[in-house]
mmCIF file of C-alpha atoms in Angstrom:
data_model
loop_
_atom_site.group_PDB
_atom_site.id
_atom_site.type_symbol
_atom_site.label_atom_id
_atom_site.label_comp_id
_atom_site.label_asym_id
_atom_site.label_seq_id
_atom_site.Cartn_x
_atom_site.Cartn_y
_atom_site.Cartn_z
ATOM 1 C CA MET A 837 32.641 -14.681 3.352
ATOM 2 C CA GLY A 838 31.190 -12.335 5.982
ATOM 3 C CA SER A 839 27.657 -11.116 5.823
ATOM 4 C CA ARG A 840 26.701 -7.349 5.109
ATOM 5 C CA GLY A 841 27.331 -6.460 8.701
ATOM 6 C CA ALA A 842 30.790 -7.726 8.817
ATOM 7 C CA ASN A 843 31.624 -5.942 5.766
ATOM 8 C CA VAL A 844 33.925 -3.534 7.427
ATOM 9 C CA LEU A 845 36.198 -6.192 8.717
ATOM 10 C CA LEU A 846 36.948 -7.596 5.381
ATOM 11 C CA SER A 847 39.850 -6.111 3.454
ATOM 12 C CA ARG A 848 39.104 -3.501 0.789
ATOM 13 C CA ALA A 849 40.524 -6.206 -1.797
ATOM 14 C CA SER A 850 37.960 -8.656 -0.765
ATOM 15 C CA ARG A 851 35.142 -5.962 -0.984
ATOM 16 C CA ILE A 852 36.404 -5.147 -4.409
ATOM 17 C CA LYS A 853 36.165 -8.919 -5.414
ATOM 18 C CA THR A 854 32.643 -9.236 -4.111
ATOM 19 C CA LYS A 855 31.281 -6.231 -5.702
ATOM 20 C CA LEU A 856 32.649 -6.768 -9.115
ATOM 21 C CA GLN A 857 31.810 -10.300 -9.140
ATOM 22 C CA SER A 858 28.216 -9.788 -8.446
ATOM 23 C CA VAL A 859 27.733 -6.633 -10.584
ATOM 24 C CA LEU A 860 29.825 -7.821 -13.452
ATOM 25 C CA GLU A 861 29.383 -11.608 -13.115
ATOM 26 C CA ALA A 862 33.230 -11.893 -13.885
ATOM 27 C CA LYS A 863 34.319 -15.078 -15.384
ATOM 28 C CA LEU A 864 37.903 -14.254 -14.114
ATOM 29 C CA LEU A 865 38.895 -11.549 -11.537
ATOM 30 C CA GLU A 866 41.893 -10.576 -10.003
ATOM 31 C CA VAL A 867 42.525 -7.955 -7.454
ATOM 32 C CA GLU A 868 45.831 -6.968 -6.082
ATOM 33 C CA ASP A 869 46.539 -4.160 -3.362
ATOM 34 C CA VAL A 870 49.576 -2.195 -4.860
ATOM 35 C CA SER A 871 49.217 0.601 -2.384
ATOM 36 C CA TYR A 872 52.701 0.032 -1.161
ATOM 37 C CA GLN A 873 54.037 1.323 -4.635
ATOM 38 C CA HIS A 874 52.548 4.644 -4.132
ATOM 39 C CA ALA A 875 53.505 5.573 -0.686
ATOM 40 C CA GLY A 876 54.955 8.845 -0.673
ATOM 41 C CA HIS A 877 52.555 9.890 -3.535
ATOM 42 C CA ALA A 878 51.370 13.501 -3.115
ATOM 43 C CA ALA A 879 47.819 12.713 -2.276
ATOM 44 C CA VAL A 880 48.255 9.707 -0.237
ATOM 45 C CA LYS A 881 50.814 11.115 2.249
ATOM 46 C CA ASP A 882 51.124 8.786 5.322
ATOM 47 C CA ASN A 883 48.242 6.766 4.659
ATOM 48 C CA ALA A 884 49.508 4.228 1.936
ATOM 49 C CA ASN A 885 46.921 1.725 3.049
ATOM 50 C CA GLU A 886 44.460 0.243 0.547
ATOM 51 C CA THR A 887 44.638 3.087 -1.596
ATOM 52 C CA HIS A 888 45.609 1.867 -5.139
ATOM 53 C CA PHE A 889 44.749 -1.373 -6.639
ATOM 54 C CA ASN A 890 45.303 -3.397 -9.802
ATOM 55 C CA VAL A 891 42.171 -4.999 -11.080
ATOM 56 C CA LYS A 892 41.638 -7.619 -13.993
ATOM 57 C CA VAL A 893 38.298 -8.540 -15.032
ATOM 58 C CA VAL A 894 37.074 -10.761 -17.547
ATOM 59 C CA SER A 895 33.229 -10.513 -18.086
ATOM 60 C CA GLY A 896 30.758 -11.053 -20.896
ATOM 61 C CA LYS A 897 29.206 -7.713 -19.855
ATOM 62 C CA PHE A 898 31.908 -6.092 -21.669
ATOM 63 C CA ASP A 899 30.969 -7.193 -25.120
ATOM 64 C CA GLY A 900 30.527 -4.447 -27.280
ATOM 65 C CA GLN A 901 31.601 -1.878 -25.041
ATOM 66 C CA ASN A 902 34.511 0.386 -25.706
ATOM 67 C CA LEU A 903 37.336 0.833 -23.265
ATOM 68 C CA VAL A 904 35.738 4.170 -21.804
ATOM 69 C CA LYS A 905 32.505 2.246 -20.920
ATOM 70 C CA ARG A 906 33.983 -0.991 -19.582
ATOM 71 C CA HIS A 907 36.058 1.130 -17.227
ATOM 72 C CA ARG A 908 33.085 3.114 -16.195
ATOM 73 C CA MET A 909 31.139 0.061 -15.095
ATOM 74 C CA VAL A 910 33.771 -0.990 -12.991
ATOM 75 C CA TYR A 911 33.996 2.598 -11.595
ATOM 76 C CA ASP A 912 30.318 2.405 -10.689
ATOM 77 C CA ALA A 913 30.451 -1.017 -9.117
ATOM 78 C CA LEU A 914 32.964 0.405 -6.927
ATOM 79 C CA ALA A 915 31.419 3.910 -6.150
ATOM 80 C CA ASP A 916 31.395 3.411 -2.425
ATOM 81 C CA GLU A 917 34.991 2.354 -2.166
ATOM 82 C CA LEU A 918 35.975 5.288 -4.348
ATOM 83 C CA GLU A 919 34.467 7.749 -1.647
ATOM 84 C CA SER A 920 36.034 5.919 1.140
ATOM 85 C CA GLY A 921 39.761 6.028 0.390
ATOM 86 C CA LEU A 922 40.100 4.163 -2.649
ATOM 87 C CA HIS A 923 42.343 6.337 -4.587
ATOM 88 C CA ALA A 924 43.160 4.739 -8.007
ATOM 89 C CA ILE A 925 42.611 1.465 -9.756
ATOM 90 C CA SER A 926 44.439 0.215 -12.746
ATOM 91 C CA ILE A 927 41.905 -1.699 -14.677
ATOM 92 C CA VAL A 928 42.242 -4.359 -17.459
ATOM 93 C CA ALA A 929 38.740 -5.266 -18.575
ATOM 94 C CA LYS A 930 38.317 -7.977 -21.309
ATOM 95 C CA THR A 931 35.626 -9.928 -22.683
ATOM 96 C CA PRO A 932 35.876 -13.786 -22.269
ATOM 97 C CA LYS A 933 36.837 -13.861 -26.126
ATOM 98 C CA GLU A 934 39.544 -11.493 -25.714
ATOM 99 C CA ALA A 935 40.788 -13.189 -22.609
ATOM 100 C CA GLY A 936 40.843 -16.497 -24.828
ATOM 101 C CA LEU A 937 38.275 -17.965 -22.092
ATOM 102 C CA ASP A 938 35.657 -18.829 -24.544
ATOM 103 C CA MET B 452 78.526 26.069 -23.604
ATOM 104 C CA ALA B 453 82.031 27.300 -24.537
ATOM 105 C CA ALA B 454 82.722 30.839 -25.668
ATOM 106 C CA ILE B 455 85.560 31.296 -27.487
ATOM 107 C CA ASN B 456 87.265 34.870 -27.328
ATOM 108 C CA LEU B 457 88.754 36.196 -30.166
ATOM 109 C CA THR B 458 91.697 38.703 -29.793
ATOM 110 C CA LEU B 459 93.997 40.049 -32.241
ATOM 111 C CA PRO B 460 97.469 38.178 -32.870
ATOM 112 C CA PRO B 461 100.430 39.651 -31.070
ATOM 113 C CA HIS B 462 103.512 39.748 -33.105
ATOM 114 C CA THR B 463 105.172 36.746 -31.394
ATOM 115 C CA GLY B 464 103.351 34.335 -33.717
ATOM 116 C CA THR B 465 101.713 32.064 -31.038
ATOM 117 C CA THR B 466 98.492 30.921 -31.802
ATOM 118 C CA SER B 467 95.811 33.459 -30.696
ATOM 119 C CA PHE B 468 92.514 34.695 -31.969
ATOM 120 C CA LEU B 469 90.922 37.637 -33.402
ATOM 121 C CA ARG B 470 88.663 40.078 -31.738
ATOM 122 C CA PRO B 471 86.235 41.662 -34.289
ATOM 123 C CA PRO B 472 86.587 45.537 -34.426
ATOM 124 C CA SER B 473 83.043 46.814 -33.587
ATOM 125 C CA THR B 474 82.604 48.328 -37.288
ATOM 126 C CA SER B 475 83.202 45.355 -39.121
ATOM 127 C CA LYS B 476 80.623 42.950 -40.441
ATOM 128 C CA THR B 477 80.465 40.051 -37.845
ATOM 129 C CA TYR B 478 78.496 36.882 -38.015
ATOM 130 C CA THR B 479 78.175 34.189 -35.462
ATOM 131 C CA TYR B 480 78.461 30.514 -35.446
ATOM 132 C CA THR B 481 78.003 28.466 -32.517
ATOM 133 C CA TYR B 482 79.932 25.534 -31.011
ATOM 134 C CA THR B 483 79.440 23.151 -28.030
ATOM 135 C CA PRO B 484 81.289 20.099 -27.459
ATOM 136 C CA SER B 485 78.876 17.452 -27.768
ATOM 137 C CA LYS B 486 78.325 14.941 -24.680
ATOM 138 C CA THR B 487 77.084 11.940 -26.572
ATOM 139 C CA GLN B 488 78.209 10.253 -29.742
ATOM 140 C CA SER B 489 75.073 11.094 -31.746
ATOM 141 C CA PHE B 490 73.027 13.974 -32.564
ATOM 142 C CA HIS B 491 74.747 17.052 -31.451
ATOM 143 C CA SER B 492 75.731 19.651 -33.919
ATOM 144 C CA THR B 493 78.441 21.796 -32.367
ATOM 145 C CA ARG B 494 77.509 25.335 -31.264
ATOM 146 C CA LEU B 495 79.470 28.153 -29.955
ATOM 147 C CA ASN B 496 77.475 30.751 -28.328
ATOM 148 C CA ASN B 497 77.346 34.560 -29.092
ATOM 149 C CA THR B 498 80.890 34.270 -30.649
ATOM 150 C CA HIS B 499 81.504 36.870 -33.411
ATOM 151 C CA LEU B 500 83.942 35.947 -35.871
ATOM 152 C CA SER B 501 84.951 38.532 -38.136
ATOM 153 C CA LEU B 502 86.894 37.362 -41.048
ATOM 154 C CA SER B 503 87.116 40.758 -42.729
ATOM 155 C CA SER B 504 90.140 41.380 -40.701
ATOM 156 C CA LEU B 505 91.644 38.083 -41.481
ATOM 157 C CA LYS B 506 94.101 38.871 -44.220
ATOM 158 C CA PRO B 507 96.044 36.253 -45.772
ATOM 159 C CA ASN B 508 99.519 37.019 -44.089
ATOM 160 C CA ASN B 509 97.768 37.444 -40.859
ATOM 161 C CA ARG B 510 96.557 33.815 -41.129
ATOM 162 C CA ARG B 511 100.122 32.526 -41.920
ATOM 163 C CA GLN B 512 101.375 34.358 -38.809
ATOM 164 C CA LEU B 513 98.515 32.633 -36.893
ATOM 165 C CA ASN B 514 99.148 29.532 -38.460
ATOM 166 C CA GLY B 515 102.586 28.991 -37.622
ATOM 167 C CA LEU B 516 101.721 26.225 -35.369
ATOM 168 C CA VAL B 517 98.407 24.845 -36.596
ATOM 169 C CA VAL B 518 98.438 23.443 -40.097
ATOM 170 C CA CYS B 519 95.128 23.724 -41.767
ATOM 171 C CA ALA B 520 93.882 20.302 -41.577
ATOM 172 C CA VAL B 521 91.199 20.120 -44.250
ATOM 173 C CA GLY B 522 91.815 20.461 -47.898
ATOM 174 C CA LYS B 523 90.506 23.520 -49.957
ATOM 175 C CA LEU B 524 86.709 24.200 -50.176
ATOM 176 C CA SER B 525 87.013 24.520 -53.888
ATOM 177 C CA GLU B 526 88.794 21.080 -54.302
ATOM 178 C CA THR B 527 86.259 19.147 -51.928
ATOM 179 C CA GLU B 528 83.933 16.970 -53.604
ATOM 180 C CA LEU B 529 80.247 18.070 -53.547
ATOM 181 C CA VAL B 530 78.210 15.081 -52.484
ATOM 182 C CA PRO B 531 74.489 15.228 -52.965
ATOM 183 C CA VAL B 532 72.403 14.517 -50.010
ATOM 184 C CA GLU B 533 68.718 14.537 -51.323
ATOM 185 C CA ASN B 534 68.253 10.843 -50.881
ATOM 186 C CA ASP B 535 67.601 9.987 -47.028
ATOM 187 C CA ASP B 536 70.579 7.695 -47.048
ATOM 188 C CA VAL B 537 73.004 10.153 -46.274
ATOM 189 C CA VAL B 538 76.655 8.989 -47.159
ATOM 190 C CA VAL B 539 78.570 11.204 -45.208
ATOM 191 C CA PRO B 540 81.278 10.553 -42.757
ATOM 192 C CA SER B 541 80.496 10.631 -39.140
ATOM 193 C CA GLY B 542 83.965 12.059 -37.804
ATOM 194 C CA SER B 543 84.513 15.650 -36.835
ATOM 195 C CA GLY B 544 85.211 18.419 -38.845
ATOM 196 C CA VAL B 545 83.719 21.181 -40.982
ATOM 197 C CA TYR B 546 80.849 20.864 -43.402
ATOM 198 C CA ALA B 547 79.012 23.196 -45.864
ATOM 199 C CA VAL B 548 75.448 22.875 -46.942
ATOM 200 C CA TYR B 549 74.387 23.800 -50.436
ATOM 201 C CA ASP B 550 70.777 24.201 -51.608
ATOM 202 C CA ASN B 551 69.699 23.160 -55.009
ATOM 203 C CA ASN B 552 70.772 26.178 -56.828
ATOM 204 C CA GLY B 553 74.376 25.341 -55.631
ATOM 205 C CA ASP B 554 74.515 28.015 -53.167
ATOM 206 C CA MET B 555 76.037 27.712 -49.898
ATOM 207 C CA GLN B 556 73.532 28.143 -47.264
ATOM 208 C CA PHE B 557 75.513 27.333 -44.070
ATOM 209 C CA LEU B 558 79.100 26.453 -42.945
ATOM 210 C CA GLY B 559 79.075 24.321 -39.938
ATOM 211 C CA LEU B 560 81.362 22.666 -37.468
ATOM 212 C CA SER B 561 80.596 19.545 -35.833
ATOM 213 C CA ARG B 562 81.820 16.554 -33.787
ATOM 214 C CA ASN B 563 79.681 14.289 -35.926
ATOM 215 C CA ILE B 564 79.097 15.568 -39.363
ATOM 216 C CA GLN B 565 76.905 12.715 -40.475
ATOM 217 C CA SER B 566 74.499 13.306 -37.567
ATOM 218 C CA SER B 567 74.455 17.008 -38.127
ATOM 219 C CA VAL B 568 73.784 16.660 -41.791
ATOM 220 C CA VAL B 569 70.958 14.288 -41.099
ATOM 221 C CA PHE B 570 69.602 16.832 -38.583
ATOM 222 C CA HIS B 571 69.756 19.551 -41.065
ATOM 223 C CA ARG B 572 68.016 17.110 -43.716
ATOM 224 C CA LYS B 573 65.237 16.709 -41.243
ATOM 225 C CA SER B 574 64.744 20.386 -40.066
ATOM 226 C CA VAL B 575 65.310 22.351 -43.485
ATOM 227 C CA PRO B 576 65.188 19.715 -46.173
ATOM 228 C CA HIS B 577 64.566 22.503 -48.830
ATOM 229 C CA LEU B 578 68.006 24.013 -48.005
ATOM 230 C CA CYS B 579 70.035 20.777 -48.009
ATOM 231 C CA ALA B 580 70.765 19.438 -51.494
ATOM 232 C CA SER B 581 74.417 18.663 -51.178
ATOM 233 C CA VAL B 582 77.215 19.046 -48.930
ATOM 234 C CA LYS B 583 80.940 19.349 -48.844
ATOM 235 C CA VAL B 584 82.726 17.562 -45.883
ATOM 236 C CA GLY B 585 86.019 18.133 -44.520
ATOM 237 C CA VAL B 586 86.983 15.703 -41.712
ATOM 238 C CA VAL B 587 89.712 16.882 -39.220
ATOM 239 C CA ASP B 588 91.744 14.136 -38.132
ATOM 240 C CA SER B 589 92.946 15.424 -34.883
ATOM 241 C CA PRO B 590 89.751 17.266 -33.761
ATOM 242 C CA ASP B 591 90.895 19.524 -31.196
ATOM 243 C CA ARG B 592 89.148 22.772 -31.006
ATOM 244 C CA ALA B 593 91.959 24.880 -32.575
ATOM 245 C CA ALA B 594 92.125 22.556 -35.494
ATOM 246 C CA LEU B 595 88.409 22.662 -35.874
ATOM 247 C CA THR B 596 88.254 26.389 -35.747
ATOM 248 C CA GLU B 597 91.004 26.578 -38.350
ATOM 249 C CA ALA B 598 89.402 24.636 -40.649
ATOM 250 C CA TRP B 599 86.105 26.327 -40.468
ATOM 251 C CA LYS B 600 87.949 29.694 -40.909
ATOM 252 C CA SER B 601 89.884 28.602 -43.764
ATOM 253 C CA TRP B 602 86.560 27.324 -45.628
ATOM 254 C CA MET B 603 84.755 30.506 -44.787
ATOM 255 C CA GLU B 604 87.472 32.564 -45.978
ATOM 256 C CA GLU B 605 87.644 30.869 -49.127
ATOM 257 C CA HIS B 606 83.893 31.038 -49.728
ATOM 258 C CA ILE B 607 84.198 34.785 -49.072
ATOM 259 C CA GLU B 608 86.811 35.365 -51.388
ATOM 260 C CA ALA B 609 85.120 33.557 -54.054
ATOM 261 C CA THR B 610 81.493 34.686 -53.542
ATOM 262 C CA GLY B 611 81.938 38.053 -51.716
ATOM 263 C CA LYS B 612 79.373 37.171 -49.013
ATOM 264 C CA VAL B 613 78.740 35.069 -46.028
ATOM 265 C CA PRO B 614 76.381 32.142 -46.111
ATOM 266 C CA PRO B 615 72.827 33.362 -45.032
ATOM 267 C CA GLY B 616 72.851 30.653 -42.339
ATOM 268 C CA ASN B 617 75.935 31.870 -40.648
ATOM 269 C CA GLU B 618 74.640 35.607 -40.477
ATOM 270 C CA LYS B 619 74.284 36.943 -37.055
ATOM 271 C CA GLY B 620 70.934 36.237 -35.573
ATOM 272 C CA ASN B 621 70.334 33.550 -37.970
ATOM 273 C CA THR B 622 68.973 30.415 -35.861
ATOM 274 C CA THR B 623 67.718 28.218 -38.992
ATOM 275 C CA TRP B 624 70.673 25.836 -38.508
ATOM 276 C CA VAL B 625 70.999 25.856 -34.745
ATOM 277 C CA ARG B 626 69.560 23.295 -32.733
ATOM 278 C CA GLN B 627 66.759 24.859 -30.426
ATOM 279 C CA ALA B 628 65.792 23.381 -27.162
ATOM 280 C CA PRO B 629 62.032 22.714 -27.462
ATOM 281 C CA LYS B 630 60.013 24.861 -25.420
ATOM 282 C CA THR B 631 57.443 23.132 -23.395
ATOM 283 C CA LYS B 632 54.026 24.659 -23.354
ATOM 284 C CA ALA B 633 52.766 26.065 -20.189
ATOM 285 C CA ASP B 634 49.934 24.453 -18.387
ATOM 286 C CA ILE B 635 46.443 25.986 -18.628
ATOM 287 C CA ARG B 636 45.162 27.800 -15.522
ATOM 288 C CA LEU B 637 41.810 28.425 -14.932
ATOM 289 C CA THR B 638 42.241 31.786 -13.278
ATOM 290 C CA PRO B 639 45.096 34.016 -14.112
ATOM 291 C CA ARG B 640 46.124 34.963 -10.623
ATOM 292 C CA PRO B 641 45.730 32.870 -7.345
ATOM 293 C CA ASN B 642 42.382 32.748 -5.736
ATOM 294 C CA THR B 643 40.426 34.649 -8.222
ATOM 295 C CA LYS B 644 36.654 34.021 -8.256
ATOM 296 C CA LEU B 645 35.519 32.543 -11.435
ATOM 297 C CA THR B 646 32.937 34.303 -13.427
ATOM 298 C CA VAL B 647 31.485 31.439 -15.388
ATOM 299 C CA PRO B 648 30.462 28.240 -13.528
ATOM 300 C CA LEU B 649 33.210 25.645 -13.437
ATOM 301 C CA GLU B 650 31.537 23.003 -15.373
ATOM 302 C CA GLU B 651 30.769 25.321 -18.149
ATOM 303 C CA LEU B 652 34.571 26.394 -18.207
ATOM 304 C CA ILE B 653 35.663 22.744 -18.441
ATOM 305 C CA ASP B 654 33.084 22.099 -21.061
ATOM 306 C CA ARG B 655 34.477 25.037 -23.063
ATOM 307 C CA MET B 656 37.978 23.961 -22.619
ATOM 308 C CA VAL B 657 37.490 20.406 -23.968
ATOM 309 C CA LYS B 658 35.625 21.465 -26.924
ATOM 310 C CA GLU B 659 37.944 24.514 -27.880
ATOM 311 C CA ASN B 660 41.200 22.267 -27.705
ATOM 312 C CA LYS B 661 41.756 19.221 -29.559
ATOM 313 C CA VAL B 662 43.604 17.294 -26.792
ATOM 314 C CA VAL B 663 43.267 18.363 -23.103
ATOM 315 C CA ALA B 664 45.018 16.410 -20.380
ATOM 316 C CA PHE B 665 43.713 16.933 -16.680
ATOM 317 C CA ILE B 666 46.762 15.709 -14.953
ATOM 318 C CA LYS B 667 48.143 15.604 -11.163
ATOM 319 C CA GLY B 668 50.922 18.184 -11.137
ATOM 320 C CA SER B 669 52.217 20.177 -14.163
ATOM 321 C CA ARG B 670 53.342 18.561 -17.444
ATOM 322 C CA THR B 671 56.965 19.433 -16.525
ATOM 323 C CA ALA B 672 56.521 17.896 -12.910
ATOM 324 C CA PRO B 673 53.752 15.468 -12.786
ATOM 325 C CA GLN B 674 53.080 14.548 -9.242
ATOM 326 C CA CYS B 675 51.577 11.105 -9.855
ATOM 327 C CA GLY B 676 52.990 7.945 -11.869
ATOM 328 C CA PHE B 677 50.010 7.604 -14.031
ATOM 329 C CA SER B 678 49.832 11.331 -14.945
ATOM 330 C CA GLN B 679 53.487 11.181 -15.738
ATOM 331 C CA ARG B 680 52.913 8.142 -18.100
ATOM 332 C CA VAL B 681 50.099 10.038 -19.650
ATOM 333 C CA VAL B 682 52.416 12.978 -20.268
ATOM 334 C CA GLY B 683 55.046 10.719 -21.604
ATOM 335 C CA ILE B 684 52.609 9.185 -24.197
ATOM 336 C CA LEU B 685 51.193 12.523 -25.312
ATOM 337 C CA GLU B 686 54.838 13.875 -25.847
ATOM 338 C CA THR B 687 55.917 10.662 -27.662
ATOM 339 C CA GLU B 688 52.814 11.083 -29.957
ATOM 340 C CA GLY B 689 54.148 14.354 -30.680
ATOM 341 C CA VAL B 690 50.536 15.677 -30.686
ATOM 342 C CA ASP B 691 49.957 19.392 -29.576
ATOM 343 C CA TYR B 692 47.917 19.202 -26.093
ATOM 344 C CA GLU B 693 46.739 21.423 -23.198
ATOM 345 C CA SER B 694 47.460 20.204 -19.844
ATOM 346 C CA VAL B 695 45.807 21.277 -16.549
ATOM 347 C CA ASP B 696 46.955 20.802 -12.908
ATOM 348 C CA VAL B 697 44.157 19.428 -11.018
ATOM 349 C CA LEU B 698 46.008 19.684 -7.811
ATOM 350 C CA ASP B 699 46.764 23.367 -8.023
ATOM 351 C CA GLU B 700 44.201 24.687 -5.746
ATOM 352 C CA GLU B 701 45.345 28.217 -6.113
ATOM 353 C CA HIS B 702 44.573 28.666 -9.829
ATOM 354 C CA ASN B 703 42.136 25.491 -10.373
ATOM 355 C CA SER B 704 40.172 25.701 -7.102
ATOM 356 C CA GLY B 705 37.474 22.948 -7.026
ATOM 357 C CA LEU B 706 38.461 21.611 -10.387
ATOM 358 C CA ARG B 707 39.074 18.100 -9.121
ATOM 359 C CA GLU B 708 35.667 17.381 -7.655
ATOM 360 C CA THR B 709 33.847 19.199 -10.455
ATOM 361 C CA LEU B 710 35.697 17.397 -13.087
ATOM 362 C CA LYS B 711 34.773 14.122 -11.634
ATOM 363 C CA ARG B 712 31.104 14.926 -11.959
ATOM 364 C CA TYR B 713 31.555 16.425 -15.378
ATOM 365 C CA SER B 714 33.228 13.460 -16.931
ATOM 366 C CA ASN B 715 31.331 10.870 -14.643
ATOM 367 C CA TRP B 716 35.136 9.443 -14.042
ATOM 368 C CA PRO B 717 36.409 9.215 -10.469
ATOM 369 C CA THR B 718 40.106 9.423 -10.994
ATOM 370 C CA PHE B 719 42.933 11.117 -12.629
ATOM 371 C CA PRO B 720 44.459 11.645 -15.100
ATOM 372 C CA GLN B 721 41.791 12.391 -17.589
ATOM 373 C CA VAL B 722 42.340 12.726 -21.372
ATOM 374 C CA PHE B 723 39.852 14.493 -23.461
ATOM 375 C CA VAL B 724 40.113 14.329 -27.321
ATOM 376 C CA ASN B 725 37.610 16.419 -29.446
ATOM 377 C CA GLY B 726 35.498 17.039 -26.527
ATOM 378 C CA GLU B 727 35.055 13.591 -25.468
ATOM 379 C CA LEU B 728 36.680 11.632 -22.689
ATOM 380 C CA VAL B 729 38.994 9.133 -24.029
ATOM 381 C CA GLY B 730 39.987 7.542 -20.642
ATOM 382 C CA GLY B 731 42.770 7.529 -18.158
ATOM 383 C CA CYS B 732 46.242 6.294 -18.122
ATOM 384 C CA ASP B 733 45.330 2.427 -18.821
ATOM 385 C CA ILE B 734 43.283 3.374 -21.730
ATOM 386 C CA LEU B 735 45.716 5.616 -23.222
ATOM 387 C CA SER B 736 48.716 3.142 -22.583
ATOM 388 C CA SER B 737 46.682 0.452 -24.349
ATOM 389 C CA MET B 738 45.692 2.609 -27.400
ATOM 390 C CA HIS B 739 49.204 3.955 -27.504
ATOM 391 C CA GLU B 740 50.597 0.513 -27.869
ATOM 392 C CA LYS B 741 48.046 -0.774 -30.309
ATOM 393 C CA GLY B 742 48.632 2.572 -32.462
ATOM 394 C CA GLU B 743 45.175 3.724 -32.141
ATOM 395 C CA LEU B 744 46.106 7.117 -30.535
ATOM 396 C CA ALA B 745 47.857 8.281 -33.548
ATOM 397 C CA ASP B 746 44.577 7.662 -35.502
ATOM 398 C CA LEU B 747 42.391 9.406 -32.880
ATOM 399 C CA PHE B 748 44.601 12.422 -33.035
ATOM 400 C CA LYS B 749 44.432 12.677 -36.684
ATOM 401 C CA LYS B 750 40.696 13.333 -36.841
#
């Protein structure tokens, strides 16, 4: 994958993946750009580009955390993205046990 | 909604209707033809039927063409409906609801008697102990009205009064359209300055109201799929909730950014219960599916 300097050339999806991978030590990570589904959405207007994503993360770090805390962990990891045009993410956050990956 | 106009019968003996003289006692019943099979009791808006001017010989003239399609009220069997399995026919016709003192509370007209009775059992169970049902076989409006009038007449002759539910202005038995609550606005008029810091206002709002949903758009017209789903879930759960439109810059200026900081949550919708952030659409959906929301709302 590109170095830090080349970050901007990577798609948001890959940036999301990288960040979540490193912060959450994900055992399973799926990131899907679904911005097209929200084109025409009030706040998106003409730029339905890399604005909405579906994210599925399986990580041991979610153990003992309720849903709100888990989602916050994901949001915190993606703070930069959220400030630069990432509009919304649908999050599925499971522990390895819950995902049947034990 | 249909409005039946009642005028005095001319001498020709054709079927016509009665207009109530202004001095006589009037009462209303409502009739609307139902659009779907189930679940609409029939209602006629603002029609005043005066039976004090209905004398037996007038009726016979009126009835030259229409034979009354139901048997006599007094000869109809009284069916108890206190268990929840209501064994009442689902055809069109007239029905009389009696309370547990045996007094008639309401005389109704319906395209689906069973569904009307079920509805009344749910909304006013203490008034529905038993019913009498008169199914009308060829249920055009004239026949239904005739049947209703004949029972009403019979009842008045027998008891001297009109069932309480049929009195003018009584809406106990009429299906009301549920009124949706208005969204909360932080300032009553557009572009008014706040006298209290916004964060404090938010804090107070979520603490003083059990369930608060900050959504994009209004609850009747959400402007985002996630917000719409959240509104749908809250409506399905039947819980009483407040909604606030974060896109409304006129009344809720600055709310979006301030709320993100307050909740430490970057997206909308956001749902607070008992002063605490429960989450956004994903979390609400997951809890709703697992049945956890109902428990949460009970606390």
